[in-house]
GROMACS .gro file of C-alpha atoms in nm:
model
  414
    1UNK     CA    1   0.000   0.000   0.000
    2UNK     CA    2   0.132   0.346  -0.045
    3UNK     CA    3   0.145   0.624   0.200
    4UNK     CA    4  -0.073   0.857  -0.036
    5UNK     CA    5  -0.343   0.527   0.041
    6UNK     CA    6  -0.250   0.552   0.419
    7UNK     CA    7  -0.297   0.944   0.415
    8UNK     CA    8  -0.554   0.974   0.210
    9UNK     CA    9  -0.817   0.725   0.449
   10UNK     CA   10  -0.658   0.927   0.770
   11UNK     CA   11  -0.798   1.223   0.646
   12UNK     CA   12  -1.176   1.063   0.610
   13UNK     CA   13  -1.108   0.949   0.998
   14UNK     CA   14  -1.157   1.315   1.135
   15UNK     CA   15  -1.449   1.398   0.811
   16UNK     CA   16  -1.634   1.095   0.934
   17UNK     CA   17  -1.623   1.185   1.316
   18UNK     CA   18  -1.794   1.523   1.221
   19UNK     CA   19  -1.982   1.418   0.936
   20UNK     CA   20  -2.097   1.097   0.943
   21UNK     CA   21  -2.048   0.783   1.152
   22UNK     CA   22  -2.093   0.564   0.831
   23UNK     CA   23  -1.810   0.711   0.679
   24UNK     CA   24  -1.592   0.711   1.001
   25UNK     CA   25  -1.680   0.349   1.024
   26UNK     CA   26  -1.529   0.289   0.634
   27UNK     CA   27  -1.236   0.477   0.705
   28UNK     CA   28  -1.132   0.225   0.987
   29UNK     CA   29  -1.242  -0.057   0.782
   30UNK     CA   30  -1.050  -0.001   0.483
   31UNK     CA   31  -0.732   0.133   0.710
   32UNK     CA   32  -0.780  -0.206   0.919
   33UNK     CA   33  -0.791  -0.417   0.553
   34UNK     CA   34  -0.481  -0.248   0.449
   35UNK     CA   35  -0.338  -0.367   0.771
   36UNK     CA   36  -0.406  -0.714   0.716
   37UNK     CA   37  -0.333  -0.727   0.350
   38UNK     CA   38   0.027  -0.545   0.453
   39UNK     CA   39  -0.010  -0.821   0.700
   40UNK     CA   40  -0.033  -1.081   0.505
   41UNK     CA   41   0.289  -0.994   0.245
   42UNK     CA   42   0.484  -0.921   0.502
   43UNK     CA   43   0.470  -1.312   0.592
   44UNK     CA   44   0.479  -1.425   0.233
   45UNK     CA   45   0.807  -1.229   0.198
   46UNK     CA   46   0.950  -1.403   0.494
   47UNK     CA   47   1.130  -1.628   0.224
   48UNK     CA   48   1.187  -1.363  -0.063
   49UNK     CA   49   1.333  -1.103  -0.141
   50UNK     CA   50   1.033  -0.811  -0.111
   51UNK     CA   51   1.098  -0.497   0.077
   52UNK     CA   52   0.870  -0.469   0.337
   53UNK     CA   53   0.730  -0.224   0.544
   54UNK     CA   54   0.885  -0.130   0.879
   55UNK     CA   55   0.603   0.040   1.046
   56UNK     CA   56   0.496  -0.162   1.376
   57UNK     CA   57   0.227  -0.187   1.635
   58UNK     CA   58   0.460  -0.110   1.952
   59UNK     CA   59   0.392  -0.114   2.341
   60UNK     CA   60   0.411   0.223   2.421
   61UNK     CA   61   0.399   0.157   2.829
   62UNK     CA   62  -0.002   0.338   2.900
   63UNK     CA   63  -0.143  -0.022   2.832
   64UNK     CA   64  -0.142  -0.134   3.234
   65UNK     CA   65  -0.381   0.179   3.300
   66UNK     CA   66  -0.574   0.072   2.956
   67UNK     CA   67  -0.635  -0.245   3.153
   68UNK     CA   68  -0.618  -0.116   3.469
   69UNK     CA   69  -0.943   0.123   3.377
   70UNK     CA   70  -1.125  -0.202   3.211
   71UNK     CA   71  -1.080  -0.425   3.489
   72UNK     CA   72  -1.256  -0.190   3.704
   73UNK     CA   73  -1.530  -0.178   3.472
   74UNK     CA   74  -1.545  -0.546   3.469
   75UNK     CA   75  -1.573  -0.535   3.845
   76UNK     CA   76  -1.828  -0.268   3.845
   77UNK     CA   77  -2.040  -0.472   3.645
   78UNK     CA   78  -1.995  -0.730   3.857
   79UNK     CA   79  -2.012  -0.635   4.204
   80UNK     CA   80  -2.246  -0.293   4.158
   81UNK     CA   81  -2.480  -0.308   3.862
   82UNK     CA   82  -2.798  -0.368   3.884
   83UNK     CA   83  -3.012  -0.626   3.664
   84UNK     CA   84  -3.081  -0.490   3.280
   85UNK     CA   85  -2.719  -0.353   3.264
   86UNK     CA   86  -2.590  -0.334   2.886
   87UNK     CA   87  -2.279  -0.529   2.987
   88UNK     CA   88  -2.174  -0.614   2.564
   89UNK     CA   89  -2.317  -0.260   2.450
   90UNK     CA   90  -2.071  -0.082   2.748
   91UNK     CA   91  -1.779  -0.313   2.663
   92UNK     CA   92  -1.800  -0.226   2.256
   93UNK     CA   93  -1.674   0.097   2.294
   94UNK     CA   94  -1.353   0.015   2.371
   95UNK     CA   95  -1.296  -0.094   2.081
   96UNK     CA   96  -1.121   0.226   2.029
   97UNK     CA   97  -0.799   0.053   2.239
   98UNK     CA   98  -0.771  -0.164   1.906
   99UNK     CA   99  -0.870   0.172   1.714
  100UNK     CA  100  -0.559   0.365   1.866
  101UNK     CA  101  -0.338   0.114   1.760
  102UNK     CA  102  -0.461   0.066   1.404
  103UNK     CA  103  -0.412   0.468   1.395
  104UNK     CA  104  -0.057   0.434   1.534
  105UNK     CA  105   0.021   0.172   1.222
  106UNK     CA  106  -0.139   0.376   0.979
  107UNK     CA  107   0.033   0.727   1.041
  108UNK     CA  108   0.351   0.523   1.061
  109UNK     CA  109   0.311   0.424   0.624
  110UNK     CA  110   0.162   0.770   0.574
  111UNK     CA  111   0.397   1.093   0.473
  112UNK     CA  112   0.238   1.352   0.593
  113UNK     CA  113   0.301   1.713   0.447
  114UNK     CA  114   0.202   2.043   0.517
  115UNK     CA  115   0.059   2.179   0.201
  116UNK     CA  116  -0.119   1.888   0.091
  117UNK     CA  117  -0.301   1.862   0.430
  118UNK     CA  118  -0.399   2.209   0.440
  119UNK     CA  119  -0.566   2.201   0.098
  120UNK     CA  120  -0.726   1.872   0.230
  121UNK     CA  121  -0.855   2.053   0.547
  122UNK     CA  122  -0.974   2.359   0.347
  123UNK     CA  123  -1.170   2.138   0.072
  124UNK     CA  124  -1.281   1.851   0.293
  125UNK     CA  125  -1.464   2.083   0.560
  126UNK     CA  126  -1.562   2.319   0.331
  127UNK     CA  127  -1.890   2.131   0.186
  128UNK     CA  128  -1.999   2.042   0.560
  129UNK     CA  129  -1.976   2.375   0.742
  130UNK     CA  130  -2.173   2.527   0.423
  131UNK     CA  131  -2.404   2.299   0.484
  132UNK     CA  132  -2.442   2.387   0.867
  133UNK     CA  133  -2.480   2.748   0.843
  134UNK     CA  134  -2.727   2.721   0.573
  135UNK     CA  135  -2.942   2.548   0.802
  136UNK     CA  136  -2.871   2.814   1.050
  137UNK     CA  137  -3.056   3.043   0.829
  138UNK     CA  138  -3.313   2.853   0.649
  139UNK     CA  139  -3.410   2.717   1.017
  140UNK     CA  140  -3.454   2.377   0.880
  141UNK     CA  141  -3.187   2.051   0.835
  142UNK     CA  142  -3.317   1.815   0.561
  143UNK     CA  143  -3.096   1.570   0.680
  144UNK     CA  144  -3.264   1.552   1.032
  145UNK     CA  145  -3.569   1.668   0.861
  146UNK     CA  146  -3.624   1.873   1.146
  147UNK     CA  147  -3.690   2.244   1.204
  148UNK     CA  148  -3.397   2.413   1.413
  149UNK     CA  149  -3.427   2.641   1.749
  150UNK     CA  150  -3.187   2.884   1.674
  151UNK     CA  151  -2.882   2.685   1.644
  152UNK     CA  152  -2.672   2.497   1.383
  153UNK     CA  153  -2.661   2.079   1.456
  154UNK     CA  154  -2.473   2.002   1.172
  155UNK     CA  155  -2.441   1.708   0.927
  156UNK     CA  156  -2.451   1.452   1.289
  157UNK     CA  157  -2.780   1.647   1.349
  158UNK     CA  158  -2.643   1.755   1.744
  159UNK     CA  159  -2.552   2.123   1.872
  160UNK     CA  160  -2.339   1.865   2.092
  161UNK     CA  161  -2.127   1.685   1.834
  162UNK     CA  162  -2.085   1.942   1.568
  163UNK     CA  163  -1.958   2.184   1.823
  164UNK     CA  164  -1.731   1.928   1.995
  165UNK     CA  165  -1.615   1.762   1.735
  166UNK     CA  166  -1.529   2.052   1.502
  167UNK     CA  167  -1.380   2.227   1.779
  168UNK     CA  168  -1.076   1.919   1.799
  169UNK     CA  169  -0.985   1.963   1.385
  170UNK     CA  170  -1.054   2.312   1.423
  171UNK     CA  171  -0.781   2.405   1.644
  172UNK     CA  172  -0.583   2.159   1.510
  173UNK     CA  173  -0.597   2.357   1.181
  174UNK     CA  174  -0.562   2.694   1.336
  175UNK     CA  175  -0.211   2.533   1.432
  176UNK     CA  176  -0.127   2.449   1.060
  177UNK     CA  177  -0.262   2.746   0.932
  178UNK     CA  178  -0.086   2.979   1.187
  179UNK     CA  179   0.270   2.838   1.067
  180UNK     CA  180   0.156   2.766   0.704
  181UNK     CA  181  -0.053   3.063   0.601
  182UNK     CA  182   0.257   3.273   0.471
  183UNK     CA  183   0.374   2.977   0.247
  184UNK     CA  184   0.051   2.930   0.064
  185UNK     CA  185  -0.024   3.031  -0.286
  186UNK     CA  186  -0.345   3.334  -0.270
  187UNK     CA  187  -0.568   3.139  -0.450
  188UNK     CA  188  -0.499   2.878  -0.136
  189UNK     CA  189  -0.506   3.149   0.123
  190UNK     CA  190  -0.930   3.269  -0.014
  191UNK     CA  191  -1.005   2.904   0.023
  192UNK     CA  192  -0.830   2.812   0.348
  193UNK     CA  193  -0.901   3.185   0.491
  194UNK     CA  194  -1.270   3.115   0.355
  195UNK     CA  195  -1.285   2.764   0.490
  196UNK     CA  196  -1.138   2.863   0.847
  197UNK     CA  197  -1.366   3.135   0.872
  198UNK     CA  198  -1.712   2.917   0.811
  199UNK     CA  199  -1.543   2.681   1.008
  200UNK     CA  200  -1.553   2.916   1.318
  201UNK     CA  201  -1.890   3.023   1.233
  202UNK     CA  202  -2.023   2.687   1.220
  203UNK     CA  203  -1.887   2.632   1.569
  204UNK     CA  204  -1.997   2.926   1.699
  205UNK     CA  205  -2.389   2.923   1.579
  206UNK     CA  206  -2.422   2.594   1.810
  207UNK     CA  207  -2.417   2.832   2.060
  208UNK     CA  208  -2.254   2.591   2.293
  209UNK     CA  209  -2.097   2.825   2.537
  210UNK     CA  210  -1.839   2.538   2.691
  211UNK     CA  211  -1.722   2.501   2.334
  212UNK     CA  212  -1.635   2.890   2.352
  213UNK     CA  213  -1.455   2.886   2.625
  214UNK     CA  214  -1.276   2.579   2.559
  215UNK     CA  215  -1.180   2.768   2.171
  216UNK     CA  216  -1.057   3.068   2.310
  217UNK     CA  217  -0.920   2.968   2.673
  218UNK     CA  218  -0.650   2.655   2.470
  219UNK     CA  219  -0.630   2.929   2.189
  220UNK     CA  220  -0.523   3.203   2.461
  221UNK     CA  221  -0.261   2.963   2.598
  222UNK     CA  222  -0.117   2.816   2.304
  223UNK     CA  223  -0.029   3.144   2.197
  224UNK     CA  224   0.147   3.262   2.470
  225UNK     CA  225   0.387   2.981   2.403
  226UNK     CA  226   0.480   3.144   2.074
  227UNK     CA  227   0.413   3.520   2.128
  228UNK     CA  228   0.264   3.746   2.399
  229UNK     CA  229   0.199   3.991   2.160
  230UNK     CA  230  -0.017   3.758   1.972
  231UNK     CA  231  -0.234   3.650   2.279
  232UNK     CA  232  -0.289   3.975   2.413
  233UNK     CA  233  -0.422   4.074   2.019
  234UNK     CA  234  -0.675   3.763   2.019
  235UNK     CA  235  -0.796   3.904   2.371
  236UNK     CA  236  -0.839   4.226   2.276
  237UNK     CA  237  -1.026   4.104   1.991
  238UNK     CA  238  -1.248   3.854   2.120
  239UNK     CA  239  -1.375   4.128   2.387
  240UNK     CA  240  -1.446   4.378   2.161
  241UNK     CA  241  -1.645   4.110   1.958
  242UNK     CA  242  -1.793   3.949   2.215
  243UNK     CA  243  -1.902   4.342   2.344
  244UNK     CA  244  -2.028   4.423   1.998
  245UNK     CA  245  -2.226   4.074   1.930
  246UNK     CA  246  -2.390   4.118   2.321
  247UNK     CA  247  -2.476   4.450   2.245
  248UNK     CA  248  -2.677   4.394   1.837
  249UNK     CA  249  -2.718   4.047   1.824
  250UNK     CA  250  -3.043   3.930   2.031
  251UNK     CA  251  -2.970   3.531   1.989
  252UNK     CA  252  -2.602   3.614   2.149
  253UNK     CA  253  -2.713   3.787   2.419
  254UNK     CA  254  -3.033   3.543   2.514
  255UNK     CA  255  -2.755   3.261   2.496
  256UNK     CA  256  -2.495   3.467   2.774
  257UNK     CA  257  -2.778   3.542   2.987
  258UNK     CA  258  -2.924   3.223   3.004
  259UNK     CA  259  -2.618   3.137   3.103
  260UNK     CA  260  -2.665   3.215   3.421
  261UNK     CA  261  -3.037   3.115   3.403
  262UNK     CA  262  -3.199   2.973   3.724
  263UNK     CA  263  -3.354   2.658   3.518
  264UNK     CA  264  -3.049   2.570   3.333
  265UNK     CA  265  -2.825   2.628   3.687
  266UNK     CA  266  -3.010   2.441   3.863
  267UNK     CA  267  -3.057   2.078   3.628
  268UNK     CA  268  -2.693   2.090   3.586
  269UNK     CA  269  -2.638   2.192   3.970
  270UNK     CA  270  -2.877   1.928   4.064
  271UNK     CA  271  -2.719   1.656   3.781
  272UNK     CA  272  -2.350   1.715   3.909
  273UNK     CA  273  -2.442   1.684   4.282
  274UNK     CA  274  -2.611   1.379   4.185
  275UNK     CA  275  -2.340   1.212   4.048
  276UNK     CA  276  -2.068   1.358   4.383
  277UNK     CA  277  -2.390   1.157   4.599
  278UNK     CA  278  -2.350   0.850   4.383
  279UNK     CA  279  -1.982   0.834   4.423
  280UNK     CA  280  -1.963   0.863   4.834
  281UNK     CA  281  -2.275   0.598   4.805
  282UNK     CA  282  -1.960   0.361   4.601
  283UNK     CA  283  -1.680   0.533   4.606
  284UNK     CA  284  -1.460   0.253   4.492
  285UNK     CA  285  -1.588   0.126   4.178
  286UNK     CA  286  -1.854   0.400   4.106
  287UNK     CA  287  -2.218   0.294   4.011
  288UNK     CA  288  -2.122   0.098   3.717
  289UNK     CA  289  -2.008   0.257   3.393
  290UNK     CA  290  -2.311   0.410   3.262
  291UNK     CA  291  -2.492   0.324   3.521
  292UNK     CA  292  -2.471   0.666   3.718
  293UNK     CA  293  -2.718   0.788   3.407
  294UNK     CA  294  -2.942   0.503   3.326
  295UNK     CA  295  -3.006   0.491   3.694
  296UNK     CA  296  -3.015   0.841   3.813
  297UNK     CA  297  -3.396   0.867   3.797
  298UNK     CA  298  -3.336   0.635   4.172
  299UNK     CA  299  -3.203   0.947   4.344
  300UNK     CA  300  -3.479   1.182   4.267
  301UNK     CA  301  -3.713   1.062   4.547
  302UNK     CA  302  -3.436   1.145   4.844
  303UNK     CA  303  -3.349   1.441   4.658
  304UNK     CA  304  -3.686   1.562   4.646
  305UNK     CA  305  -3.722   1.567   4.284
  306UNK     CA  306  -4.036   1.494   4.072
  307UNK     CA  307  -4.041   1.147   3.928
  308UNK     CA  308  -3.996   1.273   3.596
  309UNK     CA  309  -3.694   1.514   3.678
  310UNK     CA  310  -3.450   1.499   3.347
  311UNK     CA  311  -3.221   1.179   3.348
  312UNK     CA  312  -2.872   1.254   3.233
  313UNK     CA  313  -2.491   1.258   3.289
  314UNK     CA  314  -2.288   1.454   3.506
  315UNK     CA  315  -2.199   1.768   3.272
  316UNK     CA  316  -1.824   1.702   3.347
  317UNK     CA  317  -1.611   1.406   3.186
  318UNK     CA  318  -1.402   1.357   3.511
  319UNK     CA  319  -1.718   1.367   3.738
  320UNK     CA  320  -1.905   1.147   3.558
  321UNK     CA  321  -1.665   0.920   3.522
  322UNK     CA  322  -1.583   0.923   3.940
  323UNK     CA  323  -1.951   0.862   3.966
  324UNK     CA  324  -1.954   0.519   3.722
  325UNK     CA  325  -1.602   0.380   3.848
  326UNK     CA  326  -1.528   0.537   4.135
  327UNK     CA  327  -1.205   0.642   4.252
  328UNK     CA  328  -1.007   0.357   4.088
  329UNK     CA  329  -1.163   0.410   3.736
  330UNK     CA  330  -1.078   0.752   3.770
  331UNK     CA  331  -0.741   0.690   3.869
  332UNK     CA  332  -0.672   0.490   3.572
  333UNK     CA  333  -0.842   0.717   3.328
  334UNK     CA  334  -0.606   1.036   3.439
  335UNK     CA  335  -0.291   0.822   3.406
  336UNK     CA  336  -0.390   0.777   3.052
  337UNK     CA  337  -0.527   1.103   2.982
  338UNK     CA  338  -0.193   1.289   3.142
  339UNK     CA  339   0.002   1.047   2.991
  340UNK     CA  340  -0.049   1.135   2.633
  341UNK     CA  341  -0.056   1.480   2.716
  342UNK     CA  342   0.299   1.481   2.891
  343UNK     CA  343   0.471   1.316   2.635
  344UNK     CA  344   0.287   1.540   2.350
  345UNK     CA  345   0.452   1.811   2.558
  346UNK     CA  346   0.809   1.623   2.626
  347UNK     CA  347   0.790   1.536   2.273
  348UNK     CA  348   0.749   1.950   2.143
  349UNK     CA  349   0.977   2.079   2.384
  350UNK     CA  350   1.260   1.853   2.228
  351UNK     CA  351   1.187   1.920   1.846
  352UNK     CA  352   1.373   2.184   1.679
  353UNK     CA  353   1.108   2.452   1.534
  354UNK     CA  354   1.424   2.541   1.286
  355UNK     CA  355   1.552   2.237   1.174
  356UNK     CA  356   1.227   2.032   1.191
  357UNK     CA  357   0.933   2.297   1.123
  358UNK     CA  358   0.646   2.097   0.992
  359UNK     CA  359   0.731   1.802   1.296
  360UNK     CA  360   0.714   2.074   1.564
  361UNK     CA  361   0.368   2.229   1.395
  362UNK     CA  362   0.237   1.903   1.378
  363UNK     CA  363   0.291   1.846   1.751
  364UNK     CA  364   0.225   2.202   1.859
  365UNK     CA  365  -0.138   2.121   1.692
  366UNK     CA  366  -0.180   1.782   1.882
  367UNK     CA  367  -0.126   1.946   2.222
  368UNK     CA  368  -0.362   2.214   2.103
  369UNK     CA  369  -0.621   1.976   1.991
  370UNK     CA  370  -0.575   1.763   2.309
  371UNK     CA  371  -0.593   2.120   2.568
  372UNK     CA  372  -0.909   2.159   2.399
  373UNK     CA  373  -1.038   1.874   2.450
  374UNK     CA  374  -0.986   1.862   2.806
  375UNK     CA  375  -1.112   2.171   2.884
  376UNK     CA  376  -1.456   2.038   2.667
  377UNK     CA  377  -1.481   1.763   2.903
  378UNK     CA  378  -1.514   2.021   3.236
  379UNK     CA  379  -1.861   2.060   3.058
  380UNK     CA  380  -1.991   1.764   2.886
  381UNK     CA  381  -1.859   1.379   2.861
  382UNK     CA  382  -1.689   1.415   2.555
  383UNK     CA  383  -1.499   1.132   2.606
  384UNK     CA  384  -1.765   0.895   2.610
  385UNK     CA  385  -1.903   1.017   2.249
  386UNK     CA  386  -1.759   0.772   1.994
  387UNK     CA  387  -1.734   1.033   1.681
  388UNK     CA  388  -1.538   1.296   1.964
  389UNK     CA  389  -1.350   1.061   2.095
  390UNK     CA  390  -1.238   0.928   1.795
  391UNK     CA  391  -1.077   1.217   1.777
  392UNK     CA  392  -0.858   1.201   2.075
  393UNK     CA  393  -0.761   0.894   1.993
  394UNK     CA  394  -0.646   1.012   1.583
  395UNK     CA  395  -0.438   1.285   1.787
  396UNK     CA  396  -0.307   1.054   2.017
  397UNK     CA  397  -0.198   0.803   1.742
  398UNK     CA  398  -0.006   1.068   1.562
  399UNK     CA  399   0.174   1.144   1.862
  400UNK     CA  400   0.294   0.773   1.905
  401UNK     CA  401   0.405   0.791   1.578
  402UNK     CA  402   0.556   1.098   1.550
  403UNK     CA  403   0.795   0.938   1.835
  404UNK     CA  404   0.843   0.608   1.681
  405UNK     CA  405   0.892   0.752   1.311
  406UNK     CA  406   0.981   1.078   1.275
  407UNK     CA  407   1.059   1.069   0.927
  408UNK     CA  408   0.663   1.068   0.845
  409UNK     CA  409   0.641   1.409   0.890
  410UNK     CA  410   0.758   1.544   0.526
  411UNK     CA  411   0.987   1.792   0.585
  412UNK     CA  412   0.913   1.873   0.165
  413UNK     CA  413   0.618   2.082   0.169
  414UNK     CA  414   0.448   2.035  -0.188
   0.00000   0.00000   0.00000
């Protein structure tokens, strides 16, 4: 197979997880058959002379707290769950474990290189953020065949995953873009400027305020690391936009006021203490994973709550997570988490931005897109979203590789 093969399918991992789950889906299929066939000549060249590939599925030393975090799952399911758990539905998703790894293999036969994945980013994403602010302003998505509220849901027909989602390749772009702009021809700076700015829009017209603050708050800090100047211009700008949207744009201002709206306080005030009650109820192994929501509706009579109070998840990744496993799931998930995030870090700090420009971008935007993310998950569980996470995990994988084989990011940038 040929890197422009292995490439080429990468890029349809991140369309997929913000377009459709179908085409995520094929992505990982057809990257998983080129694994096997690769596989497969790789052991019929055992006795010949055929050049084959060197990439490899390595142990990159996270795996104990991979297990580590399933094991308590296991437990929880057996020792805490009640009756009608989805034991095999709960256990499916980690199938992104064997995911991460097929990533890892398949960034390792890629060549990735700057120009050609910023004309991929600006054509792929084009079509689909089009598409989302046109429904903005028609008010209606024929693919949900729905009439909107106010705000843009995207091609995966969610506020929720459009906003997340996007957010991840977003500011992972924003990192290319901010090193590559310069080098681009001006027929490629209209489309990328033109993509990056519907893009943005797209994001924005969810109207999902943790989304906002995750965009500019990562944004704000990754900037500093390159120039204060820089950061202090992106605050100054986002205030006076933010001052001039509050001030002639009634939808904006509805959506920071209601921020601070008794209702909405109070169902996420009411969901979060919920889940810090279920976890000092089972503070070891949690509720069960998933349990803390399908069974949350059993707290409302103690807490006073009408029978048919809203049933949901704790509006914060690390909470909700404390609440299904407890403090030994949670363990385990952090050690993961902060591992990939340390050695993204390790990893930038030791690349030459001189000698090795397009490596250090390409890391400076996987420790953007993974700040991001983390900060998304102090308001929603975007971990446990398989199109998000999907994601983290595509981030991750180039990471691992980027350590293992540095040559795959193409210096050459045509």
């Amino acid at each position: 197979m040929s890197s422009r093969f292995w490439a080429g399918w990468l890029f349809f991992v991140p369309l997929g997880a913000v377009t459709s789950q179908t085409l995520l889906d094929v992505a990982l299929v057809v990257l998983f058959s080129g694994f096997l066939f690769e596989l497969y000549k790789k052991r019929q060249s055992v006795n010949s002379n055929a050049v084959v590939t060197n990439a490899q599925v390595p142990w990159i030393g996270i795996e104990w707290a991979f297990a580590g975090y399933l094991l308590v799952i296991i437990l929880g399911f057996i020792f805490v769950a009640a009756p009608g758990v989805e034991v095999g539905f709960a256990l499916k998703k980690f199938v992104w474990i064997a995911n991460f790894y097929l990533l890892i293999y398949a960034f390792q036969r890629a060549r990735l290189k700057p120009m050609p994945m910023l004309y991929w980013f600006s054509g792929l994403f084009l079509a689909p953020n089009i598409y989302a602010i046109s429904t903005y302003f028609t008010q209606y998505d024929p693919i949900a065949k729905t009439n909107l509220l106010g705000r843009v849901i995207g091609m995966v027909s969610s506020a929720t995953y459009h906003a997340h989602g996007n957010a991840v390749v977003f500011v992972f772009f924003s990192a290319l873009l901010y090193f590559y702009f310069r080098k681009l021809t001006v027929r490629m700076k209209v489309l990328a400027a033109m993509a990056y700015g519907l893009w943005g829009l797209s994001i924005f017209l969810t109207f999902t305020r943790g989304i906002w603050l995750a965009i500019f708050v990562s944004s704000f800090l990754m900037l500093l690391l390159l120039s204060f100047r820089k950061a202090a211009l992106l605050v100054m700008t986002s205030l006076l936009v933010f001052t001039a949207a509050y001030y002639t744009w009634p939808a904006f201002r509805e959506t920071v006021t209601e921020t601070g709206s008794r209702k909405q306080s109070d169902e996420r005030e009411n969901l979060l203490m919920t889940n810090y009650k279920i976890f000092f109820d089972h503070p070891f192994l949690g509720l069960g994973y998933t349990e803390n929501t399908r069974r949350i509706g059993e707290y409302w009579d103690e807490l006073a709550m009408p029978e048919n109070y809203i049933k949901s998840h704790a509006h914060n990744q690390f909470i909700n997570v404390l609440a299904g496993t407890g403090v030994f799931g949670l363990f385990f998930f952090i050690c993961f988490i902060y591992f990939f995030l340390k050695k993204n870090w390790l990893l930038l700090r030791s690349t030459n931005r001189m000698q090795t420009p397009f490596r250090y971008s390409l890391l400076f935007a996987c420790f953007w897109a993974q700040f991001e993310f983390l900060l998304a998950c102090l308001t929603d569980v975007t971990f446990e979203y398989a199109k998000i996470r999907s994601l983290l995990i595509l981030v991750w994988a180039l990471v691992i590789a980027l350590e293992i084989k540095p040559s795959i990011a193409n210096e050459n940038e045509t």
